[in-house]
Amino acid sequence: MSGTMRLSVLIAAYNEAHTVAAAVERVRAVPLDTEIIAVNDASTDGTGAILDELRRTGKLDVVVHHSRNRGKGAALRTGIAHATGDVMVIQDADLEYDPAEFVQLLEPIASGRADAVIGSRFLGGPHRVLYFWHSVGNRLLTFVSNMFTDLNLTDMESCYKMVRAPVMKSLVLTSDRFGFEPEIVARLAQAQARIWEVPISYAGRTYAEGKKIGWRDGLAALGHIVRFNLFPPAAPAARPVAEPAPTQPGEA
C-alpha cells in the first residue's frame, strides 16, 4: 500500500538553526519512501549552512536557497516545483509536529479514498497546553473558512496537509506568507478534492522558543479566506517561484 508511494516532504525554513537538523532527522526516521526538500527562505542565523551540510551528508535530497526572504507560501511553492514524489506533505522546520504520524496521514490516500489529508490538532491527539486565544483564533478562522468552502474541517490552519502530487501541482497557489493555509484549503475545495482529516499530536512552542505567527497574521488570514474563496483562479496550473537550481551532490 503506502510502500509503493514516494512521499515528498516540503520543509520551508527561516531562521530555524536550533531545530531544523532535528526536524530533518525525525523525517528521515519515518518508515516510508521519502524525498526531503528544504527551502531556505534567506535565513540570517546559519540555517542555510546547516541545510547544505545535511544535503552533503545525504540527509536531505534537495536544498534550494531563496536570495531574499519571500515567506512560507513562496518557499512551499518552490518546494512543490522541485518535488518528484507521488504525494506531498508540508513539514515545518521546528519541532511542533511529529513526522512519525505521516504513516497515518498517508493511509486514506494510499487506500484510494482521499486526494488530500489534513492533520487536525483538535480531534483528540495529545498536545502541549499553551495559548488559549491562539486556539480560539484557529477555531474562528476554521469556522469562517468552512462557511465559504462548505467543508466541515476542524483545523484549517494545521501545518500537516498531505496532497496527491498531481492535485498539488494543479493548484494555483499565490500567497507568499501564512496566507498559504487558507489558500490551499480554498483551492482544494474549488478542485472538489476528496479531503480527510486525521488526528495528530501537537507540541506547540512559545514566542521565546521561536514561534513566529501572531495576531496580525490571524487578521490577515480573515482577508485571505474571503479573497481566495470569492475569487477562484482562472489559470489551470500553479505558479512556481523562480529560484536557482537546487544544491547537487558534492556542491559546496
Tab-separated table of C-alpha atoms in Angstrom:
chain	number	residue	atom	x	y	z
A	1	MET	CA	0.000	0.000	0.000
A	2	SER	CA	1.989	3.058	1.282
A	3	GLY	CA	5.233	1.246	0.463
A	4	THR	CA	4.580	1.745	-3.256
A	5	MET	CA	4.201	5.537	-2.935
A	6	ARG	CA	7.002	8.075	-2.664
A	7	LEU	CA	6.361	10.919	-0.239
A	8	SER	CA	7.887	14.343	-0.956
A	9	VAL	CA	8.335	16.223	2.319
A	10	LEU	CA	8.458	20.012	1.837
A	11	ILE	CA	10.293	21.996	4.529
A	12	ALA	CA	10.217	25.789	4.451
A	13	ALA	CA	12.922	27.086	6.795
A	14	TYR	CA	13.512	30.629	8.020
A	15	ASN	CA	15.862	31.173	10.972
A	16	GLU	CA	15.390	27.679	12.417
A	17	ALA	CA	19.063	26.868	13.117
A	18	HIS	CA	18.238	25.438	16.547
A	19	THR	CA	15.678	22.885	15.348
A	20	VAL	CA	15.950	22.222	11.604
A	21	ALA	CA	18.538	19.420	11.851
A	22	ALA	CA	16.448	17.579	14.455
A	23	ALA	CA	13.322	18.064	12.312
A	24	VAL	CA	15.095	16.513	9.307
A	25	GLU	CA	16.314	13.592	11.447
A	26	ARG	CA	12.747	12.927	12.558
A	27	VAL	CA	11.537	12.868	8.956
A	28	ARG	CA	14.376	10.518	7.945
A	29	ALA	CA	13.321	8.115	10.706
A	30	VAL	CA	9.833	7.666	9.213
A	31	PRO	CA	9.477	4.161	7.674
A	32	LEU	CA	8.333	5.438	4.272
A	33	ASP	CA	9.962	6.109	0.913
A	34	THR	CA	10.626	9.817	1.393
A	35	GLU	CA	12.165	12.628	-0.620
A	36	ILE	CA	13.016	15.596	1.607
A	37	ILE	CA	13.128	19.040	0.008
A	38	ALA	CA	14.238	22.006	2.134
A	39	VAL	CA	13.910	25.637	1.077
A	40	ASN	CA	15.998	28.175	2.976
A	41	ASP	CA	13.996	31.405	2.858
A	42	ALA	CA	17.033	33.734	3.171
A	43	SER	CA	17.743	32.869	6.808
A	44	THR	CA	20.260	35.002	8.692
A	45	ASP	CA	21.097	32.640	11.578
A	46	GLY	CA	23.069	29.891	9.819
A	47	THR	CA	20.081	27.759	8.792
A	48	GLY	CA	21.293	27.719	5.184
A	49	ALA	CA	24.709	26.315	6.092
A	50	ILE	CA	23.072	23.615	8.219
A	51	LEU	CA	20.848	22.606	5.312
A	52	ASP	CA	23.821	22.446	2.937
A	53	GLU	CA	25.641	20.140	5.358
A	54	LEU	CA	22.554	17.937	5.676
A	55	ARG	CA	22.453	17.744	1.875
A	56	ARG	CA	26.148	16.879	1.713
A	57	THR	CA	25.665	14.001	4.156
A	58	GLY	CA	22.595	12.660	2.343
A	59	LYS	CA	20.018	13.637	4.980
A	60	LEU	CA	18.326	15.987	2.500
A	61	ASP	CA	17.604	15.232	-1.134
A	62	VAL	CA	17.187	18.806	-2.377
A	63	VAL	CA	18.154	22.175	-0.922
A	64	VAL	CA	17.113	25.465	-2.506
A	65	HIS	CA	18.139	28.902	-1.223
A	66	HIS	CA	15.966	31.974	-1.711
A	67	SER	CA	18.086	35.063	-2.347
A	68	ARG	CA	15.684	37.172	-0.264
A	69	ASN	CA	13.029	36.417	2.311
A	70	ARG	CA	9.761	35.711	0.467
A	71	GLY	CA	7.633	33.996	3.123
A	72	LYS	CA	6.395	30.490	3.899
A	73	GLY	CA	3.977	30.291	0.988
A	74	ALA	CA	6.632	31.260	-1.551
A	75	ALA	CA	9.082	28.748	-0.066
A	76	LEU	CA	6.498	25.979	-0.294
A	77	ARG	CA	5.764	26.814	-3.929
A	78	THR	CA	9.482	26.426	-4.599
A	79	GLY	CA	9.382	23.039	-2.866
A	80	ILE	CA	6.353	21.956	-4.874
A	81	ALA	CA	8.136	22.865	-8.120
A	82	HIS	CA	11.079	20.590	-7.209
A	83	ALA	CA	9.088	17.639	-5.805
A	84	THR	CA	9.039	14.342	-7.702
A	85	GLY	CA	7.070	12.099	-5.322
A	86	ASP	CA	3.575	10.632	-5.680
A	87	VAL	CA	2.319	12.522	-2.624
A	88	MET	CA	3.464	15.768	-0.981
A	89	VAL	CA	3.296	16.834	2.648
A	90	ILE	CA	4.271	20.053	4.397
A	91	GLN	CA	6.621	19.829	7.369
A	92	ASP	CA	7.627	22.834	9.473
A	93	ALA	CA	11.300	23.249	10.356
A	94	ASP	CA	10.535	23.418	14.087
A	95	LEU	CA	9.576	20.517	16.328
A	96	GLU	CA	5.874	21.273	16.833
A	97	TYR	CA	4.637	18.468	14.551
A	98	ASP	CA	5.664	14.799	14.632
A	99	PRO	CA	6.581	13.246	11.243
A	100	ALA	CA	6.017	9.779	12.707
A	101	GLU	CA	2.339	10.487	12.008
A	102	PHE	CA	2.925	10.584	8.246
A	103	VAL	CA	2.019	6.886	8.159
A	104	GLN	CA	-1.496	7.560	9.487
A	105	LEU	CA	-1.905	10.619	7.277
A	106	LEU	CA	-0.921	8.702	4.167
A	107	GLU	CA	-3.345	5.799	4.674
A	108	PRO	CA	-6.516	7.457	3.255
A	109	ILE	CA	-4.570	8.497	0.145
A	110	ALA	CA	-2.767	5.172	-0.287
A	111	SER	CA	-6.069	3.293	0.005
A	112	GLY	CA	-7.616	5.441	-2.729
A	113	ARG	CA	-10.151	7.186	-0.503
A	114	ALA	CA	-8.655	10.688	-0.426
A	115	ASP	CA	-6.887	13.249	-2.592
A	116	ALA	CA	-5.787	15.280	0.428
A	117	VAL	CA	-5.463	14.657	4.164
A	118	ILE	CA	-5.254	17.357	6.823
A	119	GLY	CA	-3.889	16.616	10.280
A	120	SER	CA	-6.139	18.073	12.973
A	121	ARG	CA	-4.829	19.220	16.351
A	122	PHE	CA	-8.411	19.402	17.621
A	123	LEU	CA	-9.563	15.812	17.100
A	124	GLY	CA	-8.182	14.391	20.309
A	125	GLY	CA	-4.432	13.968	19.761
A	126	PRO	CA	-2.012	14.742	22.624
A	127	HIS	CA	-0.821	18.342	22.674
A	128	ARG	CA	1.165	20.779	24.741
A	129	VAL	CA	-1.054	23.174	26.714
A	130	LEU	CA	-0.312	26.743	25.630
A	131	TYR	CA	-2.189	29.818	24.407
A	132	PHE	CA	-5.976	29.939	24.881
A	133	TRP	CA	-6.511	32.802	22.425
A	134	HIS	CA	-4.464	31.035	19.758
A	135	SER	CA	-6.823	28.061	19.915
A	136	VAL	CA	-9.838	30.386	19.799
A	137	GLY	CA	-8.362	32.187	16.800
A	138	ASN	CA	-7.630	28.932	14.979
A	139	ARG	CA	-11.170	27.678	15.531
A	140	LEU	CA	-12.648	31.006	14.404
A	141	LEU	CA	-10.578	31.036	11.207
A	142	THR	CA	-11.559	27.428	10.530
A	143	PHE	CA	-15.239	28.295	11.077
A	144	VAL	CA	-15.094	31.231	8.641
A	145	SER	CA	-13.193	29.150	6.091
A	146	ASN	CA	-15.791	26.382	6.372
A	147	MET	CA	-18.579	28.888	5.720
A	148	PHE	CA	-17.030	29.678	2.342
A	149	THR	CA	-15.802	26.208	1.351
A	150	ASP	CA	-18.780	24.244	2.749
A	151	LEU	CA	-16.306	21.837	4.337
A	152	ASN	CA	-16.531	20.637	7.943
A	153	LEU	CA	-12.840	20.861	8.831
A	154	THR	CA	-11.769	21.252	12.455
A	155	ASP	CA	-8.259	22.669	11.858
A	156	MET	CA	-7.812	24.674	8.655
A	157	GLU	CA	-4.575	26.273	9.922
A	158	SER	CA	-2.813	22.957	10.563
A	159	CYS	CA	0.651	22.611	9.026
A	160	TYR	CA	0.108	18.964	8.096
A	161	LYS	CA	-1.524	18.987	4.704
A	162	MET	CA	-0.782	15.913	2.589
A	163	VAL	CA	-1.891	16.018	-1.058
A	164	ARG	CA	-1.540	13.745	-4.060
A	165	ALA	CA	1.157	15.244	-6.278
A	166	PRO	CA	-0.971	15.678	-9.445
A	167	VAL	CA	-3.569	17.572	-7.414
A	168	MET	CA	-0.985	19.719	-5.612
A	169	LYS	CA	0.762	20.678	-8.851
A	170	SER	CA	-2.574	21.642	-10.435
A	171	LEU	CA	-3.476	24.145	-7.714
A	172	VAL	CA	-2.964	27.846	-8.378
A	173	LEU	CA	-1.113	28.987	-5.254
A	174	THR	CA	-0.023	32.625	-4.979
A	175	SER	CA	0.199	33.531	-1.285
A	176	ASP	CA	3.728	34.338	-0.113
A	177	ARG	CA	3.270	34.265	3.659
A	178	PHE	CA	0.998	32.450	6.110
A	179	GLY	CA	-1.956	33.009	3.784
A	180	PHE	CA	-0.850	29.718	2.231
A	181	GLU	CA	-3.006	27.772	4.732
A	182	PRO	CA	-6.424	29.274	3.872
A	183	GLU	CA	-5.440	29.453	0.205
A	184	ILE	CA	-4.624	25.761	-0.213
A	185	VAL	CA	-7.847	24.771	1.581
A	186	ALA	CA	-9.864	27.074	-0.692
A	187	ARG	CA	-8.136	25.690	-3.792
A	188	LEU	CA	-8.684	22.068	-2.709
A	189	ALA	CA	-12.373	22.804	-2.144
A	190	GLN	CA	-12.647	24.509	-5.550
A	191	ALA	CA	-10.953	21.479	-7.144
A	192	GLN	CA	-13.558	19.251	-5.432
A	193	ALA	CA	-10.753	17.201	-3.903
A	194	ARG	CA	-11.692	14.365	-1.565
A	195	ILE	CA	-10.438	15.617	1.811
A	196	TRP	CA	-9.970	13.620	5.004
A	197	GLU	CA	-8.907	14.704	8.491
A	198	VAL	CA	-6.725	12.618	10.804
A	199	PRO	CA	-5.978	13.375	14.492
A	200	ILE	CA	-2.386	14.478	15.146
A	201	SER	CA	-0.365	15.450	18.195
A	202	TYR	CA	0.988	18.956	18.649
A	203	ALA	CA	3.920	20.238	20.705
A	204	GLY	CA	3.434	23.981	20.245
A	205	ARG	CA	6.227	26.357	21.186
A	206	THR	CA	6.224	29.764	22.864
A	207	TYR	CA	7.367	33.022	21.300
A	208	ALA	CA	10.525	32.795	23.427
A	209	GLU	CA	11.160	29.417	21.787
A	210	GLY	CA	10.853	30.891	18.275
A	211	LYS	CA	7.147	30.925	17.378
A	212	LYS	CA	6.624	33.432	14.556
A	213	ILE	CA	2.918	33.636	13.710
A	214	GLY	CA	0.984	36.310	15.601
A	215	TRP	CA	-2.342	38.137	15.845
A	216	ARG	CA	-1.595	40.251	12.748
A	217	ASP	CA	-1.292	37.045	10.721
A	218	GLY	CA	-4.656	35.960	12.107
A	219	LEU	CA	-6.309	39.181	10.965
A	220	ALA	CA	-4.655	38.860	7.563
A	221	ALA	CA	-5.934	35.268	7.332
A	222	LEU	CA	-9.529	36.511	7.501
A	223	GLY	CA	-8.905	38.650	4.442
A	224	HIS	CA	-7.183	35.753	2.692
A	225	ILE	CA	-10.163	33.467	3.345
A	226	VAL	CA	-12.554	35.932	1.741
A	227	ARG	CA	-10.275	36.701	-1.215
A	228	PHE	CA	-9.269	33.154	-2.090
A	229	ASN	CA	-12.817	31.814	-1.852
A	230	LEU	CA	-14.659	34.634	-3.621
A	231	PHE	CA	-12.106	34.977	-6.406
A	232	PRO	CA	-11.097	31.494	-7.651
A	233	PRO	CA	-8.185	31.351	-10.105
A	234	ALA	CA	-8.656	31.293	-13.846
A	235	ALA	CA	-5.336	29.598	-14.661
A	236	PRO	CA	-5.151	25.780	-14.518
A	237	ALA	CA	-1.629	25.387	-13.114
A	238	ALA	CA	0.348	26.526	-10.074
A	239	ARG	CA	2.791	29.420	-10.313
A	240	PRO	CA	6.189	28.268	-9.004
A	241	VAL	CA	8.730	30.660	-7.568
A	242	ALA	CA	11.721	31.182	-9.867
A	243	GLU	CA	14.875	30.433	-7.905
A	244	PRO	CA	18.349	28.970	-8.546
A	245	ALA	CA	18.703	25.240	-9.174
A	246	PRO	CA	18.816	23.051	-6.049
A	247	THR	CA	22.089	22.007	-4.480
A	248	GLN	CA	23.575	18.971	-6.194
A	249	PRO	CA	25.708	16.214	-4.603
A	250	GLY	CA	29.227	17.365	-3.957
A	251	GLU	CA	28.474	21.090	-4.312
A	252	ALA	CA	29.605	23.374	-1.534
